[in-house]
PDB file of C-alpha atoms in Angstrom:
ATOM      1  CA  UNK A   1       9.122   5.958  -8.070  1.00 87.00           C
ATOM      2  CA  UNK A   2       6.246   3.451  -8.002  1.00 94.00           C
ATOM      3  CA  UNK A   3       6.712   0.448  -5.685  1.00 95.00           C
ATOM      4  CA  UNK A   4       5.657  -2.973  -6.992  1.00 97.00           C
ATOM      5  CA  UNK A   5       5.392  -6.071  -4.777  1.00 97.00           C
ATOM      6  CA  UNK A   6       5.137  -9.649  -6.039  1.00 97.00           C
ATOM      7  CA  UNK A   7       3.979 -12.383  -3.682  1.00 95.00           C
ATOM      8  CA  UNK A   8       4.005 -15.938  -5.066  1.00 95.00           C
ATOM      9  CA  UNK A   9       4.869 -19.171  -3.313  1.00 92.00           C
ATOM     10  CA  UNK A  10       6.985 -20.750  -6.062  1.00 94.00           C
ATOM     11  CA  UNK A  11      10.172 -19.178  -7.392  1.00 96.00           C
ATOM     12  CA  UNK A  12       9.423 -19.967 -11.037  1.00 96.00           C
ATOM     13  CA  UNK A  13       6.039 -18.227 -10.825  1.00 95.00           C
ATOM     14  CA  UNK A  14       7.499 -15.302  -8.933  1.00 96.00           C
ATOM     15  CA  UNK A  15      10.314 -14.835 -11.454  1.00 97.00           C
ATOM     16  CA  UNK A  16       8.010 -15.157 -14.462  1.00 98.00           C
ATOM     17  CA  UNK A  17       5.450 -12.626 -13.202  1.00 97.00           C
ATOM     18  CA  UNK A  18       8.100 -10.157 -12.064  1.00 97.00           C
ATOM     19  CA  UNK A  19      10.080 -10.365 -15.312  1.00 97.00           C
ATOM     20  CA  UNK A  20       7.028  -9.963 -17.546  1.00 97.00           C
ATOM     21  CA  UNK A  21       5.809  -6.919 -15.615  1.00 97.00           C
ATOM     22  CA  UNK A  22       9.280  -5.371 -15.687  1.00 97.00           C
ATOM     23  CA  UNK A  23       9.609  -5.993 -19.415  1.00 97.00           C
ATOM     24  CA  UNK A  24       6.220  -4.398 -20.075  1.00 95.00           C
ATOM     25  CA  UNK A  25       7.063  -1.259 -18.130  1.00 95.00           C
ATOM     26  CA  UNK A  26      10.599  -0.989 -19.479  1.00 94.00           C
ATOM     27  CA  UNK A  27       9.156  -0.862 -22.987  1.00 93.00           C
ATOM     28  CA  UNK A  28       7.231   2.173 -21.795  1.00 93.00           C
ATOM     29  CA  UNK A  29      10.449   3.610 -20.357  1.00 91.00           C
ATOM     30  CA  UNK A  30       9.142   3.308 -16.796  1.00 91.00           C
ATOM     31  CA  UNK A  31      11.363   2.574 -13.818  1.00 90.00           C
ATOM     32  CA  UNK A  32       9.903   0.926 -10.731  1.00 93.00           C
ATOM     33  CA  UNK A  33      11.144  -0.473  -7.431  1.00 94.00           C
ATOM     34  CA  UNK A  34      10.467  -4.159  -6.767  1.00 96.00           C
ATOM     35  CA  UNK A  35       9.732  -6.220  -3.650  1.00 94.00           C
ATOM     36  CA  UNK A  36       9.632 -10.031  -3.952  1.00 96.00           C
ATOM     37  CA  UNK A  37       8.194 -12.395  -1.352  1.00 94.00           C
ATOM     38  CA  UNK A  38       6.758 -15.902  -1.111  1.00 94.00           C
ATOM     39  CA  UNK A  39       4.050 -15.615   1.532  1.00 92.00           C
ATOM     40  CA  UNK A  40       2.079 -13.293   3.764  1.00 92.00           C
ATOM     41  CA  UNK A  41       4.719 -13.343   6.514  1.00 93.00           C
ATOM     42  CA  UNK A  42       7.430 -12.057   4.166  1.00 94.00           C
ATOM     43  CA  UNK A  43       5.064  -9.481   2.697  1.00 93.00           C
ATOM     44  CA  UNK A  44       4.192  -8.240   6.185  1.00 92.00           C
ATOM     45  CA  UNK A  45       7.884  -7.680   6.934  1.00 92.00           C
ATOM     46  CA  UNK A  46       8.355  -5.597   3.794  1.00 89.00           C
ATOM     47  CA  UNK A  47       5.251  -3.506   4.465  1.00 88.00           C
ATOM     48  CA  UNK A  48       6.742  -2.264   7.733  1.00 85.00           C
ATOM     49  CA  UNK A  49       9.551  -0.512   5.866  1.00 85.00           C
ATOM     50  CA  UNK A  50       8.381  -0.031   2.277  1.00 88.00           C
ATOM     51  CA  UNK A  51       4.677  -0.318   1.542  1.00 92.00           C
ATOM     52  CA  UNK A  52       3.957  -1.082  -2.126  1.00 95.00           C
ATOM     53  CA  UNK A  53       1.741   0.920  -4.450  1.00 96.00           C
ATOM     54  CA  UNK A  54       0.859  -2.122  -6.592  1.00 97.00           C
ATOM     55  CA  UNK A  55       0.717  -5.750  -5.432  1.00 97.00           C
ATOM     56  CA  UNK A  56       0.580  -8.857  -7.651  1.00 97.00           C
ATOM     57  CA  UNK A  57      -0.361 -12.064  -5.833  1.00 94.00           C
ATOM     58  CA  UNK A  58      -2.466 -15.226  -5.770  1.00 89.00           C
ATOM     59  CA  UNK A  59      -5.403 -14.808  -3.418  1.00 78.00           C
ATOM     60  CA  UNK A  60      -7.466 -17.859  -2.560  1.00 66.00           C
ATOM     61  CA  UNK A  61     -10.754 -17.540  -0.726  1.00 50.00           C
ATOM     62  CA  UNK A  62      -9.465 -19.189   2.451  1.00 53.00           C
ATOM     63  CA  UNK A  63      -6.118 -17.352   2.586  1.00 72.00           C
ATOM     64  CA  UNK A  64      -7.155 -15.048   5.393  1.00 82.00           C
ATOM     65  CA  UNK A  65      -3.585 -14.270   6.447  1.00 88.00           C
ATOM     66  CA  UNK A  66      -2.691 -12.823   3.053  1.00 90.00           C
ATOM     67  CA  UNK A  67      -5.985 -10.973   2.911  1.00 88.00           C
ATOM     68  CA  UNK A  68      -5.321  -9.509   6.368  1.00 90.00           C
ATOM     69  CA  UNK A  69      -1.800  -8.510   5.309  1.00 92.00           C
ATOM     70  CA  UNK A  70      -3.156  -6.641   2.290  1.00 92.00           C
ATOM     71  CA  UNK A  71      -5.600  -4.824   4.552  1.00 91.00           C
ATOM     72  CA  UNK A  72      -2.694  -3.774   6.789  1.00 91.00           C
ATOM     73  CA  UNK A  73      -0.872  -2.504   3.708  1.00 92.00           C
ATOM     74  CA  UNK A  74      -3.904  -0.440   2.747  1.00 91.00           C
ATOM     75  CA  UNK A  75      -3.844   1.219   6.144  1.00 89.00           C
ATOM     76  CA  UNK A  76      -0.315   2.381   5.333  1.00 89.00           C
ATOM     77  CA  UNK A  77      -1.109   3.225   1.710  1.00 91.00           C
ATOM     78  CA  UNK A  78      -4.817   3.657   1.018  1.00 87.00           C
ATOM     79  CA  UNK A  79      -4.161   3.924  -2.715  1.00 87.00           C
ATOM     80  CA  UNK A  80      -2.683   0.426  -2.893  1.00 94.00           C
ATOM     81  CA  UNK A  81      -3.864  -1.487  -5.968  1.00 94.00           C
ATOM     82  CA  UNK A  82      -3.975  -5.278  -5.810  1.00 94.00           C
ATOM     83  CA  UNK A  83      -3.843  -7.473  -8.916  1.00 95.00           C
ATOM     84  CA  UNK A  84      -4.814 -10.994  -7.949  1.00 92.00           C
ATOM     85  CA  UNK A  85      -5.400 -14.392  -9.521  1.00 88.00           C
ATOM     86  CA  UNK A  86      -7.683 -17.078  -8.140  1.00 74.00           C
ATOM     87  CA  UNK A  87      -8.175 -20.719  -8.959  1.00 62.00           C
ATOM     88  CA  UNK A  88     -11.174 -21.228 -11.225  1.00 58.00           C
ATOM     89  CA  UNK A  89     -13.146 -22.928  -8.451  1.00 56.00           C
ATOM     90  CA  UNK A  90     -12.773 -20.103  -5.928  1.00 57.00           C
ATOM     91  CA  UNK A  91     -15.824 -17.944  -5.305  1.00 57.00           C
ATOM     92  CA  UNK A  92     -15.601 -14.204  -4.856  1.00 63.00           C
ATOM     93  CA  UNK A  93     -15.329 -13.162  -1.222  1.00 66.00           C
ATOM     94  CA  UNK A  94     -17.413 -10.332   0.214  1.00 62.00           C
ATOM     95  CA  UNK A  95     -14.239  -8.974   1.822  1.00 66.00           C
ATOM     96  CA  UNK A  96     -12.848  -8.212  -1.641  1.00 71.00           C
ATOM     97  CA  UNK A  97     -14.722  -4.913  -1.505  1.00 74.00           C
ATOM     98  CA  UNK A  98     -12.434  -3.856   1.352  1.00 75.00           C
ATOM     99  CA  UNK A  99      -9.402  -4.389  -0.891  1.00 81.00           C
ATOM    100  CA  UNK A 100     -10.603  -2.071  -3.657  1.00 81.00           C
ATOM    101  CA  UNK A 101      -9.234  -0.983  -6.024  1.00 83.00           C
ATOM    102  CA  UNK A 102      -8.824  -4.664  -6.836  1.00 89.00           C
ATOM    103  CA  UNK A 103      -8.200  -6.165 -10.273  1.00 91.00           C
ATOM    104  CA  UNK A 104      -8.867  -9.865 -10.790  1.00 90.00           C
ATOM    105  CA  UNK A 105      -6.573 -11.276 -13.464  1.00 91.00           C
ATOM    106  CA  UNK A 106      -7.931 -14.361 -15.281  1.00 89.00           C
ATOM    107  CA  UNK A 107      -4.520 -16.058 -15.443  1.00 92.00           C
ATOM    108  CA  UNK A 108      -0.808 -15.335 -15.379  1.00 94.00           C
ATOM    109  CA  UNK A 109      -0.256 -15.396 -19.124  1.00 95.00           C
ATOM    110  CA  UNK A 110       2.029 -12.803 -20.697  1.00 96.00           C
ATOM    111  CA  UNK A 111      -0.913 -11.076 -22.364  1.00 95.00           C
ATOM    112  CA  UNK A 112      -2.776 -10.576 -19.095  1.00 95.00           C
ATOM    113  CA  UNK A 113       0.309  -9.644 -17.084  1.00 97.00           C
ATOM    114  CA  UNK A 114       1.186  -6.890 -19.528  1.00 96.00           C
ATOM    115  CA  UNK A 115      -2.389  -5.623 -19.642  1.00 94.00           C
ATOM    116  CA  UNK A 116      -2.863  -5.505 -15.877  1.00 95.00           C
ATOM    117  CA  UNK A 117       0.604  -4.103 -15.199  1.00 96.00           C
ATOM    118  CA  UNK A 118      -0.132  -1.158 -17.479  1.00 94.00           C
ATOM    119  CA  UNK A 119      -3.643  -0.713 -16.083  1.00 93.00           C
ATOM    120  CA  UNK A 120      -2.475  -0.736 -12.467  1.00 95.00           C
ATOM    121  CA  UNK A 121       0.375   1.649 -13.230  1.00 95.00           C
ATOM    122  CA  UNK A 122      -1.942   4.137 -14.961  1.00 93.00           C
ATOM    123  CA  UNK A 123      -4.386   3.953 -12.070  1.00 91.00           C
ATOM    124  CA  UNK A 124      -1.624   4.723  -9.561  1.00 92.00           C
ATOM    125  CA  UNK A 125      -0.507   7.716 -11.623  1.00 91.00           C
ATOM    126  CA  UNK A 126      -4.052   9.090 -11.557  1.00 88.00           C
ATOM    127  CA  UNK A 127      -4.919  11.888  -9.196  1.00 86.00           C
ATOM    128  CA  UNK A 128      -8.536  12.114  -7.969  1.00 85.00           C
ATOM    129  CA  UNK A 129      -9.196  14.893 -10.486  1.00 89.00           C
ATOM    130  CA  UNK A 130      -7.233  13.503 -13.444  1.00 92.00           C
ATOM    131  CA  UNK A 131      -7.230  10.629 -15.935  1.00 94.00           C
ATOM    132  CA  UNK A 132      -3.936   9.088 -17.090  1.00 94.00           C
ATOM    133  CA  UNK A 133      -3.338   7.218 -20.347  1.00 95.00           C
ATOM    134  CA  UNK A 134      -0.380   6.089 -22.401  1.00 94.00           C
ATOM    135  CA  UNK A 135       0.585   7.311 -25.848  1.00 93.00           C
ATOM    136  CA  UNK A 136       4.117   6.553 -26.935  1.00 90.00           C
ATOM    137  CA  UNK A 137       6.569   7.735 -25.755  1.00 89.00           C
ATOM    138  CA  UNK A 138       4.970   8.523 -22.370  1.00 91.00           C
ATOM    139  CA  UNK A 139       2.001   8.991 -20.074  1.00 94.00           C
ATOM    140  CA  UNK A 140      -0.445  11.881 -20.367  1.00 94.00           C
ATOM    141  CA  UNK A 141      -2.552  13.181 -17.487  1.00 92.00           C
ATOM    142  CA  UNK A 142      -5.727  15.122 -18.323  1.00 93.00           C
ATOM    143  CA  UNK A 143      -8.004  16.919 -15.812  1.00 93.00           C
ATOM    144  CA  UNK A 144     -11.269  14.995 -15.610  1.00 94.00           C
ATOM    145  CA  UNK A 145     -13.408  18.150 -15.630  1.00 92.00           C
ATOM    146  CA  UNK A 146     -11.996  19.056 -19.063  1.00 94.00           C
ATOM    147  CA  UNK A 147     -12.893  15.737 -20.700  1.00 96.00           C
ATOM    148  CA  UNK A 148     -16.073  15.960 -22.769  1.00 97.00           C
ATOM    149  CA  UNK A 149     -16.431  12.302 -23.644  1.00 97.00           C
ATOM    150  CA  UNK A 150     -14.709   9.021 -24.468  1.00 97.00           C
ATOM    151  CA  UNK A 151     -15.505   7.134 -27.679  1.00 97.00           C
ATOM    152  CA  UNK A 152     -14.397   3.564 -28.314  1.00 95.00           C
ATOM    153  CA  UNK A 153     -13.409   1.739 -31.461  1.00 90.00           C
ATOM    154  CA  UNK A 154     -12.557  -1.940 -30.910  1.00 82.00           C
ATOM    155  CA  UNK A 155      -9.748  -1.964 -28.299  1.00 84.00           C
ATOM    156  CA  UNK A 156      -8.921   1.695 -28.828  1.00 92.00           C
ATOM    157  CA  UNK A 157     -10.498   4.604 -26.978  1.00 96.00           C
ATOM    158  CA  UNK A 158     -10.608   8.224 -28.130  1.00 97.00           C
ATOM    159  CA  UNK A 159     -10.495  10.925 -25.441  1.00 97.00           C
ATOM    160  CA  UNK A 160     -12.001  14.280 -26.391  1.00 97.00           C
ATOM    161  CA  UNK A 161     -11.449  17.521 -24.483  1.00 94.00           C
ATOM    162  CA  UNK A 162     -10.907  21.168 -25.328  1.00 87.00           C
ATOM    163  CA  UNK A 163      -7.160  20.605 -25.640  1.00 84.00           C
ATOM    164  CA  UNK A 164      -6.831  17.069 -26.988  1.00 87.00           C
ATOM    165  CA  UNK A 165      -8.277  14.402 -29.233  1.00 93.00           C
ATOM    166  CA  UNK A 166      -6.021  11.468 -28.477  1.00 96.00           C
ATOM    167  CA  UNK A 167      -6.355   7.723 -28.997  1.00 96.00           C
ATOM    168  CA  UNK A 168      -5.011   5.124 -26.589  1.00 95.00           C
ATOM    169  CA  UNK A 169      -5.328   1.375 -26.229  1.00 92.00           C
ATOM    170  CA  UNK A 170      -7.839   0.489 -23.513  1.00 92.00           C
ATOM    171  CA  UNK A 171     -11.391  -0.822 -23.597  1.00 91.00           C
ATOM    172  CA  UNK A 172     -14.159   1.620 -22.759  1.00 94.00           C
ATOM    173  CA  UNK A 173     -15.437  -0.699 -20.005  1.00 93.00           C
ATOM    174  CA  UNK A 174     -12.049  -0.417 -18.297  1.00 91.00           C
ATOM    175  CA  UNK A 175     -12.106   3.377 -18.639  1.00 94.00           C
ATOM    176  CA  UNK A 176     -15.584   3.458 -17.119  1.00 93.00           C
ATOM    177  CA  UNK A 177     -14.497   1.339 -14.136  1.00 89.00           C
ATOM    178  CA  UNK A 178     -11.545   3.640 -13.487  1.00 90.00           C
ATOM    179  CA  UNK A 179     -13.765   6.717 -13.584  1.00 91.00           C
ATOM    180  CA  UNK A 180     -16.167   5.180 -11.055  1.00 85.00           C
ATOM    181  CA  UNK A 181     -13.400   5.440  -8.477  1.00 79.00           C
ATOM    182  CA  UNK A 182     -13.344   9.225  -8.877  1.00 79.00           C
ATOM    183  CA  UNK A 183     -15.712  11.925  -7.732  1.00 71.00           C
ATOM    184  CA  UNK A 184     -17.009  12.604 -11.229  1.00 78.00           C
ATOM    185  CA  UNK A 185     -20.029  11.753 -13.371  1.00 89.00           C
ATOM    186  CA  UNK A 186     -19.545  10.031 -16.700  1.00 94.00           C
ATOM    187  CA  UNK A 187     -22.654   8.496 -18.214  1.00 94.00           C
ATOM    188  CA  UNK A 188     -22.933   5.647 -20.716  1.00 94.00           C
ATOM    189  CA  UNK A 189     -25.198   6.541 -23.639  1.00 95.00           C
ATOM    190  CA  UNK A 190     -23.953   3.961 -26.132  1.00 94.00           C
ATOM    191  CA  UNK A 191     -21.683   0.938 -26.072  1.00 93.00           C
ATOM    192  CA  UNK A 192     -19.127   3.270 -27.683  1.00 95.00           C
ATOM    193  CA  UNK A 193     -19.761   6.559 -25.814  1.00 96.00           C
ATOM    194  CA  UNK A 194     -19.078   7.656 -22.253  1.00 96.00           C
ATOM    195  CA  UNK A 195     -20.055  11.288 -21.644  1.00 96.00           C
ATOM    196  CA  UNK A 196     -19.135  13.792 -18.945  1.00 95.00           C
ATOM    197  CA  UNK A 197     -22.440  14.909 -17.404  1.00 93.00           C
ATOM    198  CA  UNK A 198     -21.034  18.419 -16.916  1.00 92.00           C
ATOM    199  CA  UNK A 199     -21.029  18.896 -20.690  1.00 95.00           C
ATOM    200  CA  UNK A 200     -24.595  17.696 -21.308  1.00 94.00           C
ATOM    201  CA  UNK A 201     -26.869  20.573 -22.291  1.00 93.00           C
ATOM    202  CA  UNK A 202     -29.882  18.455 -23.254  1.00 92.00           C
ATOM    203  CA  UNK A 203     -30.978  15.105 -24.584  1.00 92.00           C
ATOM    204  CA  UNK A 204     -33.686  13.361 -26.597  1.00 92.00           C
ATOM    205  CA  UNK A 205     -34.556   9.728 -27.190  1.00 92.00           C
ATOM    206  CA  UNK A 206     -31.872   9.508 -29.862  1.00 93.00           C
ATOM    207  CA  UNK A 207     -29.171  12.063 -29.070  1.00 93.00           C
ATOM    208  CA  UNK A 208     -27.272  13.884 -26.332  1.00 95.00           C
ATOM    209  CA  UNK A 209     -26.531  17.550 -26.979  1.00 95.00           C
ATOM    210  CA  UNK A 210     -23.271  18.832 -25.508  1.00 96.00           C
ATOM    211  CA  UNK A 211     -22.597  22.396 -24.409  1.00 95.00           C
ATOM    212  CA  UNK A 212     -20.115  22.551 -27.297  1.00 94.00           C
ATOM    213  CA  UNK A 213     -22.905  21.929 -29.816  1.00 94.00           C
ATOM    214  CA  UNK A 214     -21.852  18.356 -30.556  1.00 94.00           C
ATOM    215  CA  UNK A 215     -24.491  15.638 -30.777  1.00 95.00           C
ATOM    216  CA  UNK A 216     -23.757  12.079 -29.685  1.00 95.00           C
ATOM    217  CA  UNK A 217     -26.093   9.237 -30.531  1.00 95.00           C
ATOM    218  CA  UNK A 218     -27.952   7.224 -27.876  1.00 95.00           C
ATOM    219  CA  UNK A 219     -27.925   3.685 -29.219  1.00 88.00           C
ATOM    220  CA  UNK A 220     -30.954   2.089 -27.556  1.00 88.00           C
ATOM    221  CA  UNK A 221     -33.829   2.765 -25.190  1.00 90.00           C
ATOM    222  CA  UNK A 222     -32.084   1.156 -22.199  1.00 92.00           C
ATOM    223  CA  UNK A 223     -29.303   3.746 -22.424  1.00 91.00           C
ATOM    224  CA  UNK A 224     -31.838   6.574 -22.815  1.00 92.00           C
ATOM    225  CA  UNK A 225     -33.782   5.416 -19.740  1.00 92.00           C
ATOM    226  CA  UNK A 226     -30.611   5.038 -17.682  1.00 91.00           C
ATOM    227  CA  UNK A 227     -29.376   8.465 -18.799  1.00 91.00           C
ATOM    228  CA  UNK A 228     -32.690  10.109 -17.958  1.00 90.00           C
ATOM    229  CA  UNK A 229     -32.785   8.538 -14.491  1.00 89.00           C
ATOM    230  CA  UNK A 230     -29.176   9.452 -13.730  1.00 88.00           C
ATOM    231  CA  UNK A 231     -29.585  13.079 -14.814  1.00 88.00           C
ATOM    232  CA  UNK A 232     -32.735  13.440 -12.712  1.00 84.00           C
ATOM    233  CA  UNK A 233     -30.871  12.029  -9.718  1.00 82.00           C
ATOM    234  CA  UNK A 234     -28.035  14.488 -10.280  1.00 78.00           C
ATOM    235  CA  UNK A 235     -30.500  17.366 -10.219  1.00 71.00           C
ATOM    236  CA  UNK A 236     -32.041  16.157  -6.983  1.00 66.00           C
ATOM    237  CA  UNK A 237     -28.743  15.764  -5.142  1.00 58.00           C
ATOM    238  CA  UNK A 238     -28.134  19.535  -5.324  1.00 45.00           C
ATOM    239  CA  UNK A 239     -24.544  19.084  -6.383  1.00 43.00           C
ATOM    240  CA  UNK A 240     -22.347  22.149  -6.222  1.00 41.00           C
ATOM    241  CA  UNK A 241     -21.867  23.821  -9.627  1.00 42.00           C
ATOM    242  CA  UNK A 242     -24.224  21.278 -11.189  1.00 44.00           C
ATOM    243  CA  UNK A 243     -25.246  21.807 -14.842  1.00 48.00           C
ATOM    244  CA  UNK A 244     -28.830  22.315 -15.910  1.00 47.00           C
ATOM    245  CA  UNK A 245     -30.146  19.554 -18.146  1.00 52.00           C
ATOM    246  CA  UNK A 246     -33.177  19.660 -20.358  1.00 56.00           C
ATOM    247  CA  UNK A 247     -34.956  17.186 -22.591  1.00 57.00           C
ATOM    248  CA  UNK A 248     -36.139  18.327 -25.993  1.00 54.00           C
TER     249      UNK A 248
END
């Protein structure tokens, strides 16, 4: 059971956010436990007995008490994911890095609440060595080291591995950000391709050659240069079980 907490000062906001998130997850046949509170003091009380896995709240730059409470929650549950909204005039705080993984929601519209509820839930389901995505009627978890590449098409992303070629609804930029939190190397070679470095056998200015024999196009020089630099760095780090790359 995944624990959600909602912390909003006003009852109408609290009820709206909670109900939209619950509706989103019920449509995916997901059951969650819910904690509701209005301020940092109430949240702190709940954390003592039932620390959440996912927290939705408003976080202003000067709300140090709430920020401190979230940090205390992370000490109890280091995988805590926070989904926050800020007023448009609030600047990003350097302390936000301590709250990672942190998702900043542009507003509390239904569209964004559903998107970030699903994203946070999938991220919590992830293990360090797996990637989780939703295809009706349920969630699928795939070992990261078996994924060859991701390819995007509008808002849909295709995941390609030895055992699956599935399509799920999530932008490739979001997939890339999730993978950065893991101990794995996926490299961007195109606005539509994200490739597992372990499957790269070689590369040229225009293409990446995979160990499976597939060729994926490199769209522009900036991607080629970034790929070349990243692969050289991987060689120099003497990673365990690292692949051998070559340029042809």
